[in-house]
PDB file of C-alpha atoms in Angstrom:
ATOM      1  CA  MET A 233      24.452  36.820  29.130  1.00  0.00           C
ATOM      2  CA  ARG A 234      22.143  34.944  31.800  1.00  0.00           C
ATOM      3  CA  PRO A 235      22.234  30.876  31.252  1.00  0.00           C
ATOM      4  CA  PHE A 236      19.539  29.066  29.718  1.00  0.00           C
ATOM      5  CA  ARG A 237      19.022  25.325  30.437  1.00  0.00           C
ATOM      6  CA  GLY A 238      22.763  25.466  31.990  1.00  0.00           C
ATOM      7  CA  LYS A 239      23.948  27.218  28.315  1.00  0.00           C
ATOM      8  CA  THR A 240      25.175  30.751  27.837  1.00  0.00           C
ATOM      9  CA  ALA A 241      22.448  32.989  26.404  1.00  0.00           C
ATOM     10  CA  ARG A 242      24.133  34.193  22.552  1.00  0.00           C
ATOM     11  CA  PRO A 243      24.878  37.676  22.773  1.00  0.00           C
ATOM     12  CA  ASP A 244      22.320  39.464  21.026  1.00  0.00           C
ATOM     13  CA  PHE A 245      24.214  40.088  17.785  1.00  0.00           C
ATOM     14  CA  CYS A 246      21.501  41.182  15.168  1.00  0.00           C
ATOM     15  CA  LYS A 247      19.736  44.103  17.358  1.00  0.00           C
ATOM     16  CA  ARG A 248      22.961  46.288  16.636  1.00  0.00           C
ATOM     17  CA  LYS A 249      23.582  47.672  13.629  1.00  0.00           C
ATOM     18  CA  GLU A 250      27.583  47.029  13.398  1.00  0.00           C
ATOM     19  CA  ASN A 251      26.703  44.072  13.773  1.00  0.00           C
ATOM     20  CA  LEU A 252      29.958  42.404  10.797  1.00  0.00           C
ATOM     21  CA  MET A 253      28.596  38.873  11.573  1.00  0.00           C
ATOM     22  CA  ALA A 254      25.546  37.822   9.086  1.00  0.00           C
ATOM     23  CA  SER A 255      22.809  35.176  10.422  1.00  0.00           C
ATOM     24  CA  VAL A 256      22.793  32.200   8.392  1.00  0.00           C
ATOM     25  CA  PHE A 257      19.121  33.367   7.324  1.00  0.00           C
ATOM     26  CA  THR A 258      20.606  36.469   5.941  1.00  0.00           C
ATOM     27  CA  LYS A 259      23.393  34.684   4.346  1.00  0.00           C
ATOM     28  CA  ILE A 260      20.423  32.754   2.532  1.00  0.00           C
ATOM     29  CA  ILE A 261      18.032  35.551   1.708  1.00  0.00           C
ATOM     30  CA  ASN A 262      21.050  37.348   0.314  1.00  0.00           C
ATOM     31  CA  GLY A 263      22.081  34.142  -1.901  1.00  0.00           C
ATOM     32  CA  GLU A 264      25.451  33.043  -0.735  1.00  0.00           C
ATOM     33  CA  ILE A 265      24.308  29.648   1.339  1.00  0.00           C
ATOM     34  CA  PRO A 266      21.653  27.525  -1.200  1.00  0.00           C
ATOM     35  CA  GLY A 267      18.082  27.958  -0.484  1.00  0.00           C
ATOM     36  CA  ASN A 268      14.510  26.470  -1.296  1.00  0.00           C
ATOM     37  CA  PHE A 269      12.599  29.657  -1.579  1.00  0.00           C
ATOM     38  CA  VAL A 270       8.460  29.848  -2.235  1.00  0.00           C
ATOM     39  CA  TRP A 271       7.823  33.583  -0.990  1.00  0.00           C
ATOM     40  CA  GLN A 272       9.022  36.868  -1.257  1.00  0.00           C
ATOM     41  CA  ASP A 273       8.510  40.196  -0.466  1.00  0.00           C
ATOM     42  CA  GLU A 274       9.790  43.637   0.642  1.00  0.00           C
ATOM     43  CA  GLN A 275       9.943  42.383   4.545  1.00  0.00           C
ATOM     44  CA  CYS A 276      10.155  38.636   4.550  1.00  0.00           C
ATOM     45  CA  VAL A 277      10.940  35.340   2.042  1.00  0.00           C
ATOM     46  CA  VAL A 278      10.024  32.093   3.188  1.00  0.00           C
ATOM     47  CA  PHE A 279      11.844  29.151   2.185  1.00  0.00           C
ATOM     48  CA  ALA A 280      12.101  25.466   3.086  1.00  0.00           C
ATOM     49  CA  THR A 281      13.709  24.463   6.249  1.00  0.00           C
ATOM     50  CA  ILE A 282      16.547  21.726   6.345  1.00  0.00           C
ATOM     51  CA  GLU A 283      15.657  19.528   9.117  1.00  0.00           C
ATOM     52  CA  PRO A 284      11.526  19.066   8.381  1.00  0.00           C
ATOM     53  CA  ARG A 285       9.102  17.716  10.184  1.00  0.00           C
ATOM     54  CA  SER A 286       6.003  17.286   7.903  1.00  0.00           C
ATOM     55  CA  ASP A 287       5.996  17.978   3.869  1.00  0.00           C
ATOM     56  CA  GLY A 288       6.036  21.409   3.296  1.00  0.00           C
ATOM     57  CA  HIS A 289       7.431  22.673   6.237  1.00  0.00           C
ATOM     58  CA  MET A 290       8.637  26.283   5.802  1.00  0.00           C
ATOM     59  CA  LEU A 291      10.583  29.214   7.631  1.00  0.00           C
ATOM     60  CA  VAL A 292       9.094  32.825   7.786  1.00  0.00           C
ATOM     61  CA  VAL A 293      12.142  34.879   7.955  1.00  0.00           C
ATOM     62  CA  PRO A 294      12.558  38.191   8.040  1.00  0.00           C
ATOM     63  CA  ARG A 295      14.879  40.763   5.785  1.00  0.00           C
ATOM     64  CA  GLU A 296      15.657  42.573   8.686  1.00  0.00           C
ATOM     65  CA  GLU A 297      18.372  41.250  11.149  1.00  0.00           C
ATOM     66  CA  VAL A 298      15.689  40.850  14.309  1.00  0.00           C
ATOM     67  CA  ASP A 299      16.415  37.664  16.676  1.00  0.00           C
ATOM     68  CA  ASN A 300      13.925  37.961  18.886  1.00  0.00           C
ATOM     69  CA  TYR A 301      10.441  37.718  18.612  1.00  0.00           C
ATOM     70  CA  LEU A 302       9.883  39.903  21.379  1.00  0.00           C
ATOM     71  CA  ASP A 303      11.907  42.915  20.484  1.00  0.00           C
ATOM     72  CA  ALA A 304      10.637  43.199  17.079  1.00  0.00           C
ATOM     73  CA  ASP A 305       8.287  45.955  16.082  1.00  0.00           C
ATOM     74  CA  PRO A 306       4.840  44.583  15.630  1.00  0.00           C
ATOM     75  CA  ASP A 307       4.232  46.025  12.796  1.00  0.00           C
ATOM     76  CA  LEU A 308       6.451  43.214  11.248  1.00  0.00           C
ATOM     77  CA  ILE A 309       5.398  40.685  12.920  1.00  0.00           C
ATOM     78  CA  ALA A 310       2.194  41.326  11.293  1.00  0.00           C
ATOM     79  CA  HIS A 311       3.336  40.897   8.435  1.00  0.00           C
ATOM     80  CA  LEU A 312       5.013  37.876   9.398  1.00  0.00           C
ATOM     81  CA  SER A 313       1.501  36.514  10.640  1.00  0.00           C
ATOM     82  CA  GLN A 314       0.130  37.399   7.636  1.00  0.00           C
ATOM     83  CA  VAL A 315       2.791  35.602   5.059  1.00  0.00           C
ATOM     84  CA  ALA A 316       2.517  32.001   7.863  1.00  0.00           C
ATOM     85  CA  GLN A 317      -1.550  32.304   7.675  1.00  0.00           C
ATOM     86  CA  ILE A 318      -1.242  32.114   4.093  1.00  0.00           C
ATOM     87  CA  ILE A 319       1.852  29.512   3.672  1.00  0.00           C
ATOM     88  CA  GLY A 320      -0.499  27.736   5.948  1.00  0.00           C
ATOM     89  CA  GLN A 321      -3.422  27.795   3.693  1.00  0.00           C
ATOM     90  CA  ALA A 322      -1.123  26.899   0.838  1.00  0.00           C
ATOM     91  CA  GLY A 323      -0.101  24.449   3.498  1.00  0.00           C
ATOM     92  CA  ARG A 324      -2.985  22.768   3.691  1.00  0.00           C
ATOM     93  CA  ASP A 325      -4.317  22.449   0.017  1.00  0.00           C
ATOM     94  CA  ALA A 326      -1.133  21.288  -1.410  1.00  0.00           C
ATOM     95  CA  PHE A 327      -0.760  18.623   1.025  1.00  0.00           C
ATOM     96  CA  ASN A 328      -4.016  17.558   2.124  1.00  0.00           C
ATOM     97  CA  VAL A 329      -4.352  17.984   5.370  1.00  0.00           C
ATOM     98  CA  SER A 330      -6.740  19.900   8.153  1.00  0.00           C
ATOM     99  CA  ARG A 331      -4.051  22.516  10.352  1.00  0.00           C
ATOM    100  CA  ALA A 332      -0.892  24.092  10.131  1.00  0.00           C
ATOM    101  CA  LEU A 333       1.307  24.313  13.015  1.00  0.00           C
ATOM    102  CA  ILE A 334       2.679  27.327  13.851  1.00  0.00           C
ATOM    103  CA  VAL A 335       6.256  27.540  15.988  1.00  0.00           C
ATOM    104  CA  VAL A 336       8.270  30.900  16.899  1.00  0.00           C
ATOM    105  CA  ALA A 337      11.527  29.331  18.700  1.00  0.00           C
ATOM    106  CA  GLY A 338      14.585  31.168  17.486  1.00  0.00           C
ATOM    107  CA  PHE A 339      17.111  28.983  19.598  1.00  0.00           C
ATOM    108  CA  ASP A 340      19.255  26.978  16.892  1.00  0.00           C
ATOM    109  CA  VAL A 341      20.005  31.057  14.607  1.00  0.00           C
ATOM    110  CA  PRO A 342      20.291  34.643  15.767  1.00  0.00           C
ATOM    111  CA  HIS A 343      17.422  35.623  13.437  1.00  0.00           C
ATOM    112  CA  LEU A 344      13.156  35.889  13.876  1.00  0.00           C
ATOM    113  CA  HIS A 345      11.575  32.956  11.855  1.00  0.00           C
ATOM    114  CA  ILE A 346       7.762  31.131  12.158  1.00  0.00           C
ATOM    115  CA  HIS A 347       8.207  27.725  11.756  1.00  0.00           C
ATOM    116  CA  VAL A 348       4.336  26.329   8.976  1.00  0.00           C
ATOM    117  CA  ILE A 349       3.735  23.053   9.254  1.00  0.00           C
ATOM    118  CA  PRO A 350       0.803  21.471   7.745  1.00  0.00           C
ATOM    119  CA  THR A 351       0.532  18.604  10.218  1.00  0.00           C
ATOM    120  CA  ASP A 352      -3.124  16.970  11.095  1.00  0.00           C
ATOM    121  CA  SER A 353      -1.035  16.242  14.636  1.00  0.00           C
ATOM    122  CA  MET A 354       0.602  17.786  17.098  1.00  0.00           C
ATOM    123  CA  GLN A 355       3.335  15.192  16.659  1.00  0.00           C
ATOM    124  CA  VAL A 356       4.919  16.465  14.808  1.00  0.00           C
ATOM    125  CA  LEU A 357       6.490  18.187  17.378  1.00  0.00           C
ATOM    126  CA  ASN A 358       7.393  15.323  19.400  1.00  0.00           C
ATOM    127  CA  PRO A 359      11.805  15.276  19.645  1.00  0.00           C
ATOM    128  CA  ASP A 360      10.782  10.636  19.341  1.00  0.00           C
ATOM    129  CA  ALA A 361       8.980  11.603  16.296  1.00  0.00           C
ATOM    130  CA  LYS A 362      10.756  10.890  12.952  1.00  0.00           C
ATOM    131  CA  ALA A 363       9.317  12.466  10.007  1.00  0.00           C
ATOM    132  CA  ALA A 364      10.198   9.319   6.778  1.00  0.00           C
ATOM    133  CA  GLY A 365      11.656  10.497   4.023  1.00  0.00           C
ATOM    134  CA  VAL A 366      10.597  14.027   4.712  1.00  0.00           C
ATOM    135  CA  ALA A 367      13.195  16.056   4.023  1.00  0.00           C
ATOM    136  CA  ASP A 368      14.621  14.011   0.460  1.00  0.00           C
ATOM    137  CA  GLY A 369      11.316  15.709  -0.944  1.00  0.00           C
ATOM    138  CA  ILE A 370      12.027  19.412   0.049  1.00  0.00           C
ATOM    139  CA  LYS A 371      11.813  20.504  -3.946  1.00  0.00           C
ATOM    140  CA  ALA A 372       9.108  18.881  -4.198  1.00  0.00           C
ATOM    141  CA  SER A 373       7.181  20.314  -1.552  1.00  0.00           C
ATOM    142  CA  CYS A 374       8.758  23.406  -2.496  1.00  0.00           C
ATOM    143  CA  GLU A 375       7.418  22.940  -6.003  1.00  0.00           C
ATOM    144  CA  LYS A 376       3.710  21.919  -4.198  1.00  0.00           C
ATOM    145  CA  LEU A 377       3.792  24.921  -2.310  1.00  0.00           C
ATOM    146  CA  ARG A 378       4.552  27.275  -5.310  1.00  0.00           C
ATOM    147  CA  SER A 379       1.657  25.857  -6.982  1.00  0.00           C
ATOM    148  CA  ALA A 380      -0.683  25.916  -4.853  1.00  0.00           C
ATOM    149  CA  LEU A 381       0.506  30.308  -3.539  1.00  0.00           C
ATOM    150  CA  VAL A 382       0.222  30.864  -7.521  1.00  0.00           C
ATOM    151  CA  GLU A 383      -3.365  29.422  -7.810  1.00  0.00           C
ATOM    152  CA  MET A 384      -4.478  31.826  -4.712  1.00  0.00           C
ATOM    153  CA  GLY A 385      -3.503  34.427  -6.794  1.00  0.00           C
ATOM    154  CA  TYR A 386      -0.156  35.062  -5.014  1.00  0.00           C
ATOM    155  CA  SER A 387       1.990  34.602  -8.030  1.00  0.00           C
ATOM    156  CA  ALA A 388       3.561  37.763  -8.097  1.00  0.00           C
ATOM    157  CA  ASN A 389       5.484  36.909  -4.872  1.00  0.00           C
ATOM    158  CA  VAL A 390       6.847  33.302  -6.149  1.00  0.00           C
ATOM    159  CA  PRO A 391      10.178  33.871  -6.699  1.00  0.00           C
ATOM    160  CA  ALA A 392      11.234  33.276 -10.363  1.00  0.00           C
ATOM    161  CA  SER A 393      13.490  30.317  -8.882  1.00  0.00           C
ATOM    162  CA  LEU A 394      12.988  27.547  -6.484  1.00  0.00           C
ATOM    163  CA  GLU A 395      17.095  28.291  -5.785  1.00  0.00           C
ATOM    164  CA  SER A 396      17.375  31.942  -5.721  1.00  0.00           C
ATOM    165  CA  LEU A 397      15.405  35.149  -4.995  1.00  0.00           C
ATOM    166  CA  GLY A 398      14.789  37.557  -8.092  1.00  0.00           C
TER     167      GLY A 398
END
């Protein structure tokens, strides 16, 4: 393992078939840990982050455990990007903002995910800026996004329940 910023990099568990420890995102997808879902399809799901930087901050997560964006199949990346764009459009409409910030980081959870953050400013990325009250409205934000997705014609991809996939 090579160090990153003074820390030892995590082993690449997700790429190995013999991985016995599911990522926290897989546990959310499987219903073992609660989640707030706005989208589902055969390849990915979208749910709210527990640390939102703005109203409507979502994570686009593949069902397959892939650790690193750079190691993912190009077709999967294309699909995740398409879904991220749809979620961004819904966020723009639902929260009356001009843009959606897209971030692929993956340092906290060894499972590929794309942050979609509705915003009018890059300030949401400032670690010193606090999104006051945003975490209190996660469920309300999800319901707004779900409604926007239905209005956009994606009702087949909106899970019947906010808190589980069906």
